[in-house]
Short mmCIF file of N, CA and C in Angstrom, two decimals:
data_model
loop_
_atom_site.label_atom_id
_atom_site.label_comp_id
_atom_site.label_asym_id
_atom_site.label_seq_id
_atom_site.Cartn_x
_atom_site.Cartn_y
_atom_site.Cartn_z
N MET A 1 18.06 -20.48 -21.75
CA MET A 1 18.28 -19.72 -23.08
C MET A 1 19.82 -19.10 -23.03
N ASP A 2 20.85 -19.39 -23.95
CA ASP A 2 21.54 -18.31 -23.78
C ASP A 2 21.80 -17.69 -24.51
N HIS A 3 22.62 -16.36 -23.85
CA HIS A 3 22.35 -14.65 -24.99
C HIS A 3 23.14 -15.38 -26.06
N HIS A 4 23.17 -14.66 -27.18
CA HIS A 4 23.26 -14.60 -28.61
C HIS A 4 23.91 -13.60 -28.94
N ILE A 5 25.11 -14.24 -28.88
CA ILE A 5 26.27 -13.22 -29.57
C ILE A 5 26.99 -13.23 -30.96
N PRO A 6 26.46 -12.68 -31.88
CA PRO A 6 26.67 -13.01 -33.24
C PRO A 6 28.19 -13.46 -33.44
N MET A 7 28.95 -14.25 -34.31
CA MET A 7 30.16 -14.56 -34.31
C MET A 7 30.52 -13.30 -35.64
N HIS A 8 30.11 -12.85 -36.42
CA HIS A 8 29.96 -12.05 -37.09
C HIS A 8 28.87 -10.67 -36.78
N ALA A 9 29.58 -9.74 -37.07
CA ALA A 9 28.23 -8.35 -37.63
C ALA A 9 27.76 -8.72 -38.52
N LEU A 10 26.71 -8.14 -38.48
CA LEU A 10 25.73 -8.12 -40.11
C LEU A 10 26.75 -7.15 -41.29
N PRO A 11 26.57 -7.70 -42.62
CA PRO A 11 27.29 -5.85 -43.33
C PRO A 11 26.72 -5.04 -42.92
N GLU A 12 27.24 -4.20 -43.58
CA GLU A 12 26.71 -2.21 -43.09
C GLU A 12 25.54 -2.10 -43.96
N GLU A 13 25.90 -2.89 -45.15
CA GLU A 13 24.78 -2.79 -45.95
C GLU A 13 23.21 -3.45 -45.08
N ILE A 14 23.82 -4.78 -44.81
CA ILE A 14 22.34 -4.93 -44.20
C ILE A 14 21.87 -4.50 -42.79
N GLN A 15 22.73 -3.81 -42.45
CA GLN A 15 22.10 -3.26 -41.30
C GLN A 15 21.31 -1.33 -41.21
N LYS A 16 21.85 -1.18 -42.96
CA LYS A 16 21.30 0.19 -42.81
C LYS A 16 20.01 -0.07 -44.10
N MET A 17 19.91 -1.24 -44.12
CA MET A 17 18.17 -2.07 -44.91
C MET A 17 17.43 -1.48 -44.17
N LEU A 18 15.78 -1.11 -45.11
CA LEU A 18 14.71 -0.78 -44.04
C LEU A 18 14.40 -2.39 -43.81
N PRO A 19 13.46 -2.46 -42.95
CA PRO A 19 13.16 -3.67 -42.47
C PRO A 19 12.40 -4.22 -43.79
N GLU A 20 11.71 -3.57 -44.26
CA GLU A 20 10.61 -4.15 -45.71
C GLU A 20 11.66 -4.71 -46.32
N GLU A 21 13.01 -4.60 -46.14
CA GLU A 21 13.87 -5.27 -47.53
C GLU A 21 14.52 -6.55 -46.81
N LYS A 22 13.80 -6.48 -45.63
CA LYS A 22 14.63 -7.90 -44.93
C LYS A 22 13.58 -8.70 -45.08
N VAL A 23 12.68 -8.77 -45.67
CA VAL A 23 11.66 -9.59 -45.38
C VAL A 23 10.89 -10.40 -47.05
N CYS A 24 10.65 -11.03 -46.41
CA CYS A 24 10.46 -12.12 -47.51
C CYS A 24 8.95 -11.88 -48.13
N LYS A 25 8.86 -11.02 -48.78
CA LYS A 25 7.59 -10.02 -49.58
C LYS A 25 6.80 -11.95 -49.81
N TYR A 26 6.84 -13.08 -50.04
CA TYR A 26 6.21 -13.79 -50.12
C TYR A 26 5.42 -14.01 -49.41
N CYS A 27 6.01 -14.01 -48.05
CA CYS A 27 5.68 -14.98 -47.26
C CYS A 27 5.19 -13.80 -45.80
N GLY A 28 6.51 -12.79 -45.30
CA GLY A 28 6.80 -11.97 -44.49
C GLY A 28 7.60 -12.58 -43.15
N VAL A 29 8.21 -13.36 -43.60
CA VAL A 29 9.06 -13.83 -42.21
C VAL A 29 10.88 -12.89 -42.99
N SER A 30 11.22 -12.79 -41.57
CA SER A 30 11.90 -11.60 -41.90
C SER A 30 13.48 -12.70 -42.71
N TYR A 31 14.40 -12.23 -43.29
CA TYR A 31 15.88 -13.12 -43.43
C TYR A 31 15.78 -12.85 -42.12
N LEU A 32 16.37 -12.45 -41.36
CA LEU A 32 16.87 -12.31 -40.37
C LEU A 32 15.98 -12.69 -38.57
N ILE A 33 15.70 -13.91 -39.74
CA ILE A 33 14.95 -13.93 -38.14
C ILE A 33 15.30 -14.91 -37.08
N LEU A 34 16.58 -15.53 -37.00
CA LEU A 34 17.54 -16.16 -35.62
C LEU A 34 17.93 -14.71 -35.67
N HIS A 35 18.37 -14.09 -35.87
CA HIS A 35 19.20 -12.73 -35.18
C HIS A 35 17.59 -12.23 -34.30
N GLU A 36 16.71 -11.71 -34.97
CA GLU A 36 15.13 -11.46 -34.39
C GLU A 36 14.83 -12.15 -33.09
N PHE A 37 14.82 -13.58 -33.78
CA PHE A 37 14.36 -14.78 -32.62
C PHE A 37 15.10 -14.28 -31.23
N LYS A 38 16.64 -14.32 -31.17
CA LYS A 38 17.43 -14.60 -30.05
C LYS A 38 17.15 -12.85 -29.16
N ALA A 39 16.72 -11.88 -30.44
CA ALA A 39 16.57 -10.61 -29.43
C ALA A 39 15.56 -10.52 -28.75
N MET A 40 14.24 -10.84 -28.93
CA MET A 40 13.17 -11.59 -28.66
C MET A 40 13.32 -11.99 -27.07
N GLU A 41 14.06 -12.95 -27.67
CA GLU A 41 14.10 -14.41 -26.24
C GLU A 41 15.00 -13.59 -25.29
N GLU A 42 15.51 -12.74 -25.19
CA GLU A 42 16.74 -11.89 -24.55
C GLU A 42 15.46 -10.28 -23.42
N LYS A 43 14.73 -9.78 -24.80
CA LYS A 43 13.68 -9.88 -23.79
C LYS A 43 12.75 -10.17 -22.64
N VAL A 44 12.56 -11.11 -23.56
CA VAL A 44 11.04 -12.27 -22.65
C VAL A 44 11.90 -12.30 -21.19
N LYS A 45 13.30 -12.42 -21.04
CA LYS A 45 14.05 -13.32 -19.96
C LYS A 45 14.32 -12.00 -19.18
N ALA A 46 14.86 -11.02 -19.85
CA ALA A 46 14.14 -9.55 -18.83
C ALA A 46 13.13 -9.57 -18.04
N MET A 47 11.97 -9.56 -19.13
CA MET A 47 10.37 -9.39 -18.54
C MET A 47 10.39 -10.67 -17.24
N GLU A 48 10.93 -11.60 -17.25
CA GLU A 48 10.54 -12.56 -16.96
C GLU A 48 11.33 -12.55 -15.69
N LYS A 49 12.79 -12.41 -15.36
CA LYS A 49 13.28 -11.84 -14.29
C LYS A 49 12.58 -10.32 -13.80
N GLU A 50 11.99 -9.49 -14.35
CA GLU A 50 11.34 -8.28 -13.85
C GLU A 50 10.40 -8.83 -13.19
N MET A 51 9.46 -10.19 -13.56
CA MET A 51 7.85 -10.29 -12.79
C MET A 51 8.41 -11.01 -11.64
N LYS A 52 9.37 -12.44 -11.96
CA LYS A 52 10.48 -12.77 -10.55
C LYS A 52 10.25 -11.77 -9.09
N PHE A 53 10.62 -10.59 -9.78
CA PHE A 53 11.55 -9.38 -8.95
C PHE A 53 9.95 -9.38 -8.10
N TYR A 54 8.82 -8.62 -9.06
CA TYR A 54 7.52 -8.18 -8.40
C TYR A 54 6.85 -8.71 -7.73
N GLN A 55 7.11 -10.16 -8.53
CA GLN A 55 6.17 -11.56 -7.85
C GLN A 55 7.36 -11.68 -6.23
N GLY A 56 8.10 -11.59 -6.16
CA GLY A 56 8.21 -11.54 -4.68
C GLY A 56 8.31 -10.59 -3.88
N SER A 57 8.01 -9.34 -4.68
CA SER A 57 7.60 -7.95 -3.90
C SER A 57 5.98 -8.41 -3.19
N VAL A 58 5.62 -8.52 -4.07
CA VAL A 58 4.21 -8.90 -3.40
C VAL A 58 4.19 -9.76 -2.24
N ASP A 59 4.73 -10.97 -2.34
CA ASP A 59 4.97 -12.17 -1.37
C ASP A 59 5.34 -10.88 -0.14
N ARG A 60 6.39 -10.54 -0.20
CA ARG A 60 7.02 -9.87 0.62
C ARG A 60 6.26 -9.28 1.75
N GLU A 61 5.73 -8.29 0.70
CA GLU A 61 5.02 -7.26 1.39
C GLU A 61 3.99 -7.53 2.51
N LYS A 62 3.50 -9.07 1.55
CA LYS A 62 2.17 -9.70 2.57
C LYS A 62 2.54 -10.11 3.45
N ARG A 63 3.54 -10.61 3.93
CA ARG A 63 4.15 -11.18 5.08
C ARG A 63 4.81 -10.23 6.17
N LEU A 64 5.18 -9.22 5.30
CA LEU A 64 5.25 -7.83 5.34
C LEU A 64 3.96 -7.38 7.05
N GLN A 65 3.32 -7.22 6.17
CA GLN A 65 1.84 -6.85 6.26
C GLN A 65 1.37 -7.70 7.71
N GLU A 66 1.49 -9.05 7.17
CA GLU A 66 0.99 -9.93 8.32
C GLU A 66 1.96 -9.74 9.76
N LYS A 67 3.08 -9.75 9.79
CA LYS A 67 4.47 -9.75 10.78
C LYS A 67 3.85 -7.84 11.46
N LEU A 68 3.55 -7.13 10.80
CA LEU A 68 3.31 -5.61 11.08
C LEU A 68 2.00 -5.87 12.17
N HIS A 69 1.14 -6.81 11.93
CA HIS A 69 -0.50 -6.79 12.02
C HIS A 69 0.04 -7.39 13.41
N SER A 70 0.98 -8.65 13.71
CA SER A 70 0.74 -9.64 14.87
C SER A 70 1.37 -8.26 15.54
N LEU A 71 2.21 -8.02 15.28
CA LEU A 71 2.97 -6.85 16.51
C LEU A 71 2.42 -5.70 16.59
N SER A 72 1.43 -5.43 16.64
CA SER A 72 0.93 -3.92 16.57
C SER A 72 -0.57 -4.49 17.30
N GLN A 73 -0.73 -6.17 17.27
CA GLN A 73 -1.64 -6.87 18.37
C GLN A 73 -0.78 -7.11 19.69
N GLU A 74 0.16 -6.91 19.72
CA GLU A 74 1.24 -7.97 20.64
C GLU A 74 1.59 -6.79 21.38
N LEU A 75 1.70 -5.30 20.86
CA LEU A 75 2.10 -3.98 21.73
C LEU A 75 0.82 -3.60 22.37
N GLU A 76 -0.52 -3.88 21.70
CA GLU A 76 -1.55 -3.68 22.59
C GLU A 76 -1.74 -4.23 24.38
N GLN A 77 -1.90 -5.71 23.66
CA GLN A 77 -1.98 -6.79 24.56
C GLN A 77 -0.84 -6.19 26.08
N TYR A 78 0.23 -6.28 25.50
CA TYR A 78 1.34 -5.49 26.17
C TYR A 78 1.18 -4.45 26.91
N LYS A 79 0.48 -3.22 25.95
CA LYS A 79 -0.09 -1.87 26.88
C LYS A 79 -1.06 -2.07 27.80
N ILE A 80 -2.11 -3.08 27.63
CA ILE A 80 -3.21 -3.48 28.72
C ILE A 80 -2.64 -4.43 30.31
N ASP A 81 -1.83 -4.99 29.51
CA ASP A 81 -1.21 -6.37 30.73
C ASP A 81 -0.19 -5.22 31.29
N ASN A 82 0.71 -4.22 30.91
CA ASN A 82 1.40 -3.17 31.57
C ASN A 82 0.95 -2.41 32.84
N LYS A 83 -0.68 -1.49 32.06
CA LYS A 83 -1.20 -0.70 32.29
C LYS A 83 -2.08 -1.34 33.58
N SER A 84 -2.38 -2.92 33.41
CA SER A 84 -2.96 -4.06 34.94
C SER A 84 -1.44 -3.84 36.04
N LYS A 85 -0.96 -4.16 35.22
CA LYS A 85 0.34 -4.41 35.86
C LYS A 85 0.83 -2.77 37.10
N THR A 86 1.06 -1.53 36.55
CA THR A 86 0.87 -0.51 37.15
C THR A 86 -0.27 -0.54 38.42
N GLU A 87 -1.40 -0.36 37.60
CA GLU A 87 -2.20 -0.88 38.73
C GLU A 87 -2.40 -1.61 40.27
N ARG A 88 -1.63 -2.61 39.66
CA ARG A 88 -1.21 -3.61 40.61
C ARG A 88 -0.19 -3.22 41.96
N LEU A 89 0.86 -1.95 41.09
CA LEU A 89 1.73 -2.15 41.65
C LEU A 89 1.59 -0.56 43.17
N SER A 90 0.42 0.08 42.13
CA SER A 90 0.54 1.01 43.08
C SER A 90 -0.51 0.77 44.23
N MET A 91 -1.61 -0.24 43.75
CA MET A 91 -2.16 -0.50 45.21
C MET A 91 -1.51 -1.26 46.54
N PHE A 92 -0.45 -2.15 45.50
CA PHE A 92 0.22 -2.64 46.66
C PHE A 92 1.35 -1.55 47.24
N PHE A 93 1.67 -0.75 46.93
CA PHE A 93 2.64 0.59 47.84
C PHE A 93 1.45 0.70 48.47
N PHE A 94 -0.17 1.12 47.58
CA PHE A 94 -0.45 2.44 48.70
C PHE A 94 -0.71 1.63 49.98
N SER A 95 -1.20 0.07 49.79
CA SER A 95 -1.20 -0.74 50.80
C SER A 95 -0.22 -0.82 52.31
N ILE A 96 1.32 -0.79 51.76
CA ILE A 96 2.37 -0.81 52.26
C ILE A 96 2.40 0.61 53.24
N ILE A 97 2.00 1.63 51.90
CA ILE A 97 2.16 2.85 52.52
C ILE A 97 1.04 3.78 53.96
N TYR A 98 0.53 2.77 53.91
CA TYR A 98 -1.08 2.53 54.93
C TYR A 98 -0.81 1.69 55.77
N LEU A 99 0.39 0.71 55.71
CA LEU A 99 0.72 -0.14 57.05
C LEU A 99 1.91 0.25 57.50
N VAL A 100 3.15 1.01 56.70
CA VAL A 100 4.02 1.66 57.88
C VAL A 100 3.40 3.08 58.52
N GLU A 101 2.01 3.38 57.81
CA GLU A 101 1.88 5.14 58.78
C GLU A 101 1.37 4.34 59.88
N ARG A 102 0.38 3.01 59.87
CA ARG A 102 -0.30 2.54 60.64
C ARG A 102 1.03 1.88 61.83
N GLN A 103 1.75 1.53 61.65
CA GLN A 103 2.54 0.97 62.83
C GLN A 103 3.72 2.54 63.28
N LEU A 104 3.44 3.54 62.73
CA LEU A 104 4.20 5.00 62.71
C LEU A 104 3.32 5.32 63.89
N GLN A 105 2.16 5.63 63.91
CA GLN A 105 0.84 5.94 64.73
C GLN A 105 1.59 4.66 66.15
N GLU A 106 1.21 3.66 66.33
CA GLU A 106 1.41 2.99 67.01
C GLU A 106 2.34 3.16 68.01
N ILE A 107 3.78 3.10 67.37
CA ILE A 107 4.35 4.08 68.14
C ILE A 107 4.61 4.82 68.82
N ASN A 108 4.20 5.78 68.42
CA ASN A 108 3.86 7.29 68.40
C ASN A 108 3.05 6.88 69.96
N THR A 109 1.81 6.25 69.75
CA THR A 109 1.03 6.10 71.17
C THR A 109 2.20 5.80 72.13
N LEU A 110 2.63 5.28 72.23
CA LEU A 110 3.30 3.99 73.17
C LEU A 110 3.84 5.26 73.61
#
């Protein structure tokens, strides 16, 4: 539905009329129903656009929460792996130091 732009403005005397004066006293339908209908269409379009924005926000929030959770789990696993590798490297270096010290002792005893 396209945005309705009236070709001619309503006469000033109609614009100044009270809402009760613009309505059929028999059926209650506004004499300016088309104008009001178009105004309501615009309001509905704006609300639909806003709803799409918020719906997209909810979906994005859910995806981001899932990604954050996944990354947090990965980080924890990396921390565990890092600690394990650090311990193994420490043991390896201590072993090397021990072997070097033994060789130095053997050389000194010769």
